[in-house]
Amino acid sequence: MADKKPYSSVSNIVLGDEAAPNYLELIGELPDDILRKMLDVVERDTEPHRDPVRIIHHFACTGGTLISKSLQVQPNVFLLSEVDPLSQIQLTQKRAQFAPTDPILLARASIKSIDDETAVRMFSSSINVLYEHLVSNGQRLVLRDHTHSHYCTDVLSDSRPTLIEMVRNISRVCSVLTVRHPVDSFLALDKNGWRHFEPFSLEEYSVRYMRFLEANQGAPIFMYEDFVENPDRVMREICEALYLPYNPDWKSLISTVKLTGDSGRSGNRIAPRPRREISEALLEQAVESQSYSSLCKKLGYDPVLN
């Protein structure tokens, strides 16, 4: 008697094939959460090819605005900047926010505030409408994740869904991460007064950064330092990772783009810039922080500060 072939994928179990006898009995014995995951795989395997929802992730003050501007001017790209319907930052304002076009913010700021699940459903529905409109017009949706709201505030990062999880029901998702030396972004956070987590230390910042990287394992990572040294090469690689066409004349267009989050040193010139002055206290933190050392090693940066 010939050996039974192993299932080539969970789709075989759900749909059935010659190599999967009695698959209906197998399905009946599986837990509901496993069945839901299997069904998700089958739907993705059997649906017609759809343009992906593209996401760019980065921590604040890592050069993300400049890179996002560079993506915005690629052919037929439609980029939404700093997206996170569950961000708590605007809800901490003392005065009510004027947001006539943002029903999610208005509903969350109401005395009878909506819960996170409702906010996510509202967000997903609106993004789906936009996605369908863009696809029908030959445009490509790119979301710039407001990662700071998720990982650098007093909200527990694992207590809420990621942006990828919020839009996964719309289409397949492809994403990239852009990073910068942790000390440079930490210095810029301090300068901008964005102390949204406690304790505000290099150690705590590095712990949060590692959580962000772990949540996005497998996504291509691009260094800001490489981008400013060789912008054409790195932008071409980012476009390839996001399945976007590349415009070789993109640098002449970025001055026309205005995006939120443009908090860094002004100007659209793409070139390395000197590091901000480092205090003795931060130098000591860099020497003592094990998480900082591990983060630098993971990202390929030198932890030693001159």
CSV table of C-alpha atoms in Angstrom, one decimal:
chain,number,residue,atom,x,y,z
A,1,MET,CA,0.0,0.0,0.0
A,2,ALA,CA,1.4,3.3,-1.0
A,3,ASP,CA,2.2,5.9,1.6
A,4,LYS,CA,-0.3,8.8,1.8
A,5,LYS,CA,1.1,12.1,0.6
A,6,PRO,CA,1.3,14.9,3.1
A,7,TYR,CA,-1.1,17.8,2.7
A,8,SER,CA,0.5,20.4,0.5
A,9,SER,CA,-1.3,23.2,2.4
A,10,VAL,CA,-4.2,23.8,4.6
A,11,SER,CA,-6.2,24.6,1.5
A,12,ASN,CA,-6.1,20.8,0.7
A,13,ILE,CA,-7.8,20.0,4.0
A,14,VAL,CA,-10.6,22.5,3.5
A,15,LEU,CA,-11.1,22.0,-0.3
A,16,GLY,CA,-10.2,18.4,-0.4
A,17,ASP,CA,-8.1,16.4,-2.9
A,18,GLU,CA,-7.0,12.9,-3.7
A,19,ALA,CA,-4.3,13.1,-1.1
A,20,ALA,CA,-6.6,14.2,1.7
A,21,PRO,CA,-9.2,11.4,2.4
A,22,ASN,CA,-11.7,11.9,5.1
A,23,TYR,CA,-10.9,15.7,5.3
A,24,LEU,CA,-14.4,16.5,6.5
A,25,GLU,CA,-13.9,14.3,9.5
A,26,LEU,CA,-10.6,16.1,10.1
A,27,ILE,CA,-12.2,19.5,9.9
A,28,GLY,CA,-14.8,18.6,12.5
A,29,GLU,CA,-12.1,17.8,15.0
A,30,LEU,CA,-10.3,21.2,14.7
A,31,PRO,CA,-10.7,24.1,17.1
A,32,ASP,CA,-12.6,27.2,15.8
A,33,ASP,CA,-9.6,29.4,15.8
A,34,ILE,CA,-7.7,27.0,13.6
A,35,LEU,CA,-10.6,26.8,11.2
A,36,ARG,CA,-10.8,30.6,10.9
A,37,LYS,CA,-7.1,30.7,10.0
A,38,MET,CA,-7.5,27.9,7.5
A,39,LEU,CA,-10.5,29.7,5.9
A,40,ASP,CA,-8.5,32.9,5.6
A,41,VAL,CA,-5.7,31.0,3.8
A,42,VAL,CA,-8.2,29.4,1.4
A,43,GLU,CA,-9.8,32.8,0.6
A,44,ARG,CA,-6.5,34.3,-0.2
A,45,ASP,CA,-5.5,31.3,-2.3
A,46,THR,CA,-8.7,31.2,-4.3
A,47,GLU,CA,-9.5,34.9,-4.8
A,48,PRO,CA,-8.4,36.7,-8.0
A,49,HIS,CA,-5.1,38.6,-7.8
A,50,ARG,CA,-5.6,41.9,-6.1
A,51,ASP,CA,-3.3,44.8,-5.8
A,52,PRO,CA,-1.8,44.8,-2.3
A,53,VAL,CA,-2.3,47.4,0.5
A,54,ARG,CA,1.2,48.7,1.0
A,55,ILE,CA,2.5,49.9,4.4
A,56,ILE,CA,5.6,51.7,5.4
A,57,HIS,CA,6.5,51.5,9.2
A,58,HIS,CA,9.1,53.5,11.1
A,59,PHE,CA,9.6,55.0,14.5
A,60,ALA,CA,9.3,58.8,14.8
A,61,CYS,CA,12.3,60.9,13.9
A,62,THR,CA,13.9,58.3,11.8
A,63,GLY,CA,13.7,60.1,8.4
A,64,GLY,CA,10.3,58.5,7.7
A,65,THR,CA,8.7,61.7,6.3
A,66,LEU,CA,11.5,62.2,3.7
A,67,ILE,CA,11.2,58.6,2.6
A,68,SER,CA,7.4,58.8,2.5
A,69,LYS,CA,7.6,61.9,0.3
A,70,SER,CA,9.9,60.0,-2.0
A,71,LEU,CA,7.3,57.2,-2.2
A,72,GLN,CA,4.5,59.7,-2.8
A,73,VAL,CA,6.1,60.9,-6.1
A,74,GLN,CA,6.4,57.4,-7.5
A,75,PRO,CA,4.0,56.6,-10.4
A,76,ASN,CA,0.3,56.5,-9.4
A,77,VAL,CA,1.1,56.2,-5.7
A,78,PHE,CA,-1.6,57.5,-3.3
A,79,LEU,CA,-0.1,57.8,0.2
A,80,LEU,CA,-1.9,58.4,3.5
A,81,SER,CA,0.5,59.8,6.1
A,82,GLU,CA,0.6,58.9,9.8
A,83,VAL,CA,-2.3,56.4,9.9
A,84,ASP,CA,-3.6,54.9,13.2
A,85,PRO,CA,-7.3,55.0,14.1
A,86,LEU,CA,-6.4,53.8,17.7
A,87,SER,CA,-4.0,56.6,18.4
A,88,GLN,CA,-4.6,58.1,21.9
A,89,ILE,CA,-2.4,61.2,21.3
A,90,GLN,CA,-5.2,63.5,20.1
A,91,LEU,CA,-7.5,62.3,22.8
A,92,THR,CA,-5.2,63.6,25.5
A,93,GLN,CA,-5.6,67.3,24.3
A,94,LYS,CA,-7.3,69.5,26.9
A,95,ARG,CA,-9.6,71.1,24.4
A,96,ALA,CA,-11.9,69.3,22.0
A,97,GLN,CA,-10.3,68.8,18.6
A,98,PHE,CA,-11.8,70.4,15.5
A,99,ALA,CA,-12.1,67.4,13.1
A,100,PRO,CA,-15.2,67.8,10.9
A,101,THR,CA,-14.0,65.2,8.4
A,102,ASP,CA,-12.9,62.6,10.9
A,103,PRO,CA,-15.9,60.7,12.4
A,104,ILE,CA,-13.6,58.2,14.2
A,105,LEU,CA,-11.9,60.9,16.2
A,106,LEU,CA,-15.2,62.6,16.9
A,107,ALA,CA,-16.8,59.3,18.1
A,108,ARG,CA,-13.8,58.4,20.2
A,109,ALA,CA,-13.7,61.9,21.8
A,110,SER,CA,-17.4,61.8,22.6
A,111,ILE,CA,-18.7,61.5,26.2
A,112,LYS,CA,-20.2,58.1,25.1
A,113,SER,CA,-17.0,57.0,23.4
A,114,ILE,CA,-16.9,54.1,21.0
A,115,ASP,CA,-14.7,51.1,21.7
A,116,ASP,CA,-11.6,50.1,19.8
A,117,GLU,CA,-13.4,47.3,17.9
A,118,THR,CA,-15.9,49.8,16.5
A,119,ALA,CA,-13.2,52.3,15.6
A,120,VAL,CA,-11.3,49.6,13.7
A,121,ARG,CA,-14.4,48.6,11.8
A,122,MET,CA,-15.1,52.2,10.8
A,123,PHE,CA,-11.5,52.6,9.7
A,124,SER,CA,-11.4,49.4,7.8
A,125,SER,CA,-14.6,50.2,5.9
A,126,SER,CA,-13.3,53.7,4.9
A,127,ILE,CA,-10.0,52.3,3.8
A,128,ASN,CA,-11.7,49.6,1.8
A,129,VAL,CA,-13.8,52.3,-0.1
A,130,LEU,CA,-10.7,54.3,-0.8
A,131,TYR,CA,-8.8,51.1,-1.9
A,132,GLU,CA,-11.5,50.1,-4.4
A,133,HIS,CA,-11.7,53.6,-5.8
A,134,LEU,CA,-7.9,53.8,-6.3
A,135,VAL,CA,-7.6,50.3,-7.8
A,136,SER,CA,-10.4,51.2,-10.3
A,137,ASN,CA,-8.4,54.2,-11.3
A,138,GLY,CA,-5.1,52.5,-11.6
A,139,GLN,CA,-3.6,54.0,-8.4
A,140,ARG,CA,-1.7,52.3,-5.6
A,141,LEU,CA,-2.5,52.7,-1.9
A,142,VAL,CA,0.4,53.2,0.5
A,143,LEU,CA,-0.3,53.7,4.2
A,144,ARG,CA,2.3,55.3,6.4
A,145,ASP,CA,1.9,53.7,9.8
A,146,HIS,CA,2.0,56.1,12.8
A,147,THR,CA,4.0,53.6,14.8
A,148,HIS,CA,4.8,56.1,17.5
A,149,SER,CA,1.2,55.9,18.7
A,150,HIS,CA,1.4,52.1,19.0
A,151,TYR,CA,4.8,51.6,20.6
A,152,CYS,CA,5.9,54.9,22.2
A,153,THR,CA,3.0,55.9,24.4
A,154,ASP,CA,1.5,54.6,27.6
A,155,VAL,CA,-0.7,52.1,25.6
A,156,LEU,CA,0.4,48.5,25.9
A,157,SER,CA,1.6,47.5,22.4
A,158,ASP,CA,0.2,44.0,22.6
A,159,SER,CA,-3.2,45.1,23.8
A,160,ARG,CA,-4.4,46.4,20.4
A,161,PRO,CA,-4.2,45.3,16.8
A,162,THR,CA,-1.5,46.4,14.4
A,163,LEU,CA,-2.3,48.4,11.3
A,164,ILE,CA,-1.6,45.3,9.2
A,165,GLU,CA,-4.2,43.4,11.1
A,166,MET,CA,-6.7,46.2,10.6
A,167,VAL,CA,-6.5,46.2,6.8
A,168,ARG,CA,-5.7,42.5,6.1
A,169,ASN,CA,-9.4,41.9,5.2
A,170,ILE,CA,-9.2,44.3,2.3
A,171,SER,CA,-6.3,42.7,0.4
A,172,ARG,CA,-3.0,41.1,0.9
A,173,VAL,CA,-0.5,43.4,2.6
A,174,CYS,CA,3.1,44.1,1.8
A,175,SER,CA,5.2,46.3,4.0
A,176,VAL,CA,8.7,47.6,4.7
A,177,LEU,CA,10.5,49.1,7.7
A,178,THR,CA,12.8,52.0,7.7
A,179,VAL,CA,15.2,52.6,10.6
A,180,ARG,CA,17.8,55.0,11.8
A,181,HIS,CA,20.5,54.8,14.5
A,182,PRO,CA,18.5,54.6,17.8
A,183,VAL,CA,20.5,57.3,19.4
A,184,ASP,CA,19.8,59.8,16.6
A,185,SER,CA,16.0,59.2,16.8
A,186,PHE,CA,16.0,59.2,20.6
A,187,LEU,CA,17.8,62.6,20.6
A,188,ALA,CA,15.3,64.0,18.1
A,189,LEU,CA,12.4,62.7,20.2
A,190,ASP,CA,13.8,64.5,23.2
A,191,LYS,CA,14.3,67.7,21.2
A,192,ASN,CA,10.7,67.7,19.9
A,193,GLY,CA,9.4,67.1,23.4
A,194,TRP,CA,7.7,63.8,22.5
A,195,ARG,CA,8.2,62.2,25.8
A,196,HIS,CA,5.1,60.0,25.5
A,197,PHE,CA,6.4,57.0,27.6
A,198,GLU,CA,8.0,56.5,31.0
A,199,PRO,CA,10.7,56.2,32.0
A,200,PHE,CA,12.0,58.3,29.1
A,201,SER,CA,15.3,56.5,28.8
A,202,LEU,CA,17.4,54.9,26.1
A,203,GLU,CA,16.8,51.6,27.7
A,204,GLU,CA,13.0,51.9,27.7
A,205,TYR,CA,13.1,53.3,24.1
A,206,SER,CA,15.2,50.3,23.0
A,207,VAL,CA,12.8,47.8,24.6
A,208,ARG,CA,9.9,49.4,22.7
A,209,TYR,CA,11.9,49.4,19.5
A,210,MET,CA,12.6,45.7,19.8
A,211,ARG,CA,8.9,45.0,20.3
A,212,PHE,CA,8.2,46.9,17.1
A,213,LEU,CA,10.8,44.8,15.2
A,214,GLU,CA,9.5,41.6,16.6
A,215,ALA,CA,5.9,42.5,15.5
A,216,ASN,CA,7.1,43.0,12.0
A,217,GLN,CA,9.5,40.1,11.5
A,218,GLY,CA,10.1,39.2,7.9
A,219,ALA,CA,9.5,42.7,6.5
A,220,PRO,CA,12.4,44.2,4.6
A,221,ILE,CA,14.4,46.7,6.6
A,222,PHE,CA,16.0,49.8,5.0
A,223,MET,CA,18.4,52.1,6.8
A,224,TYR,CA,17.9,55.9,6.7
A,225,GLU,CA,21.7,56.3,6.6
A,226,ASP,CA,21.9,54.2,3.4
A,227,PHE,CA,19.1,56.2,1.9
A,228,VAL,CA,20.8,59.5,2.3
A,229,GLU,CA,24.1,58.1,1.0
A,230,ASN,CA,22.6,56.5,-2.1
A,231,PRO,CA,19.0,57.6,-2.4
A,232,ASP,CA,18.4,56.3,-5.9
A,233,ARG,CA,19.5,52.8,-5.2
A,234,VAL,CA,17.6,52.5,-1.9
A,235,MET,CA,14.4,54.1,-3.2
A,236,ARG,CA,14.5,51.6,-6.1
A,237,GLU,CA,14.9,48.8,-3.7
A,238,ILE,CA,12.0,50.1,-1.5
A,239,CYS,CA,9.8,50.3,-4.6
A,240,GLU,CA,10.7,46.7,-5.6
A,241,ALA,CA,9.9,45.5,-2.1
A,242,LEU,CA,6.5,47.2,-2.3
A,243,TYR,CA,5.8,46.1,-5.9
A,244,LEU,CA,5.8,49.7,-7.1
A,245,PRO,CA,7.1,51.1,-10.4
A,246,TYR,CA,10.1,53.4,-10.0
A,247,ASN,CA,10.4,56.9,-11.3
A,248,PRO,CA,14.1,57.8,-11.8
A,249,ASP,CA,13.3,61.5,-11.7
A,250,TRP,CA,11.6,61.4,-8.3
A,251,LYS,CA,14.1,63.7,-6.5
A,252,SER,CA,13.0,66.6,-8.6
A,253,LEU,CA,9.4,66.2,-7.4
A,254,ILE,CA,9.6,65.7,-3.6
A,255,SER,CA,9.7,69.5,-2.9
A,256,THR,CA,6.1,69.6,-4.1
A,257,VAL,CA,4.9,67.1,-1.5
A,258,LYS,CA,3.5,68.2,1.9
A,259,LEU,CA,3.1,65.6,4.6
A,260,THR,CA,2.3,65.6,8.3
A,261,GLY,CA,5.2,64.5,10.5
A,262,ASP,CA,7.7,66.8,8.9
A,263,SER,CA,9.3,67.6,12.3
A,264,GLY,CA,13.0,67.1,11.5
A,265,ARG,CA,15.6,69.5,10.3
A,266,SER,CA,14.0,71.5,7.4
A,267,GLY,CA,14.7,71.1,3.8
A,268,ASN,CA,14.4,68.4,1.1
A,269,ARG,CA,18.1,68.0,0.5
A,270,ILE,CA,19.0,64.3,0.7
A,271,ALA,CA,22.4,64.1,2.3
A,272,PRO,CA,24.0,62.9,5.6
A,273,ARG,CA,23.8,65.3,8.5
A,274,PRO,CA,25.9,65.6,11.6
A,275,ARG,CA,24.6,64.0,14.8
A,276,ARG,CA,23.1,66.2,17.4
A,277,GLU,CA,25.2,66.8,20.6
A,278,ILE,CA,25.1,63.9,23.0
A,279,SER,CA,25.0,64.6,26.8
A,280,GLU,CA,27.2,62.8,29.3
A,281,ALA,CA,24.0,61.3,30.8
A,282,LEU,CA,23.0,59.8,27.5
A,283,LEU,CA,26.6,58.5,26.9
A,284,GLU,CA,26.3,56.7,30.3
A,285,GLN,CA,22.9,55.2,29.3
A,286,ALA,CA,24.3,53.9,26.1
A,287,VAL,CA,27.1,52.1,28.0
A,288,GLU,CA,24.8,50.6,30.6
A,289,SER,CA,21.8,49.7,28.5
A,290,GLN,CA,21.7,46.0,27.4
A,291,SER,CA,18.6,46.5,25.4
A,292,TYR,CA,20.2,49.3,23.4
A,293,SER,CA,23.2,47.1,22.7
A,294,SER,CA,21.0,44.3,21.5
A,295,LEU,CA,18.9,46.7,19.4
A,296,CYS,CA,22.0,48.1,17.6
A,297,LYS,CA,23.3,44.6,17.0
A,298,LYS,CA,19.9,43.5,15.5
A,299,LEU,CA,19.8,46.5,13.2
A,300,GLY,CA,23.5,46.5,12.3
A,301,TYR,CA,24.5,49.7,14.0
A,302,ASP,CA,27.6,50.4,16.1
A,303,PRO,CA,26.4,51.0,19.8
A,304,VAL,CA,29.6,52.8,20.7
A,305,LEU,CA,29.2,56.6,20.6
A,306,ASN,CA,32.1,58.9,19.9
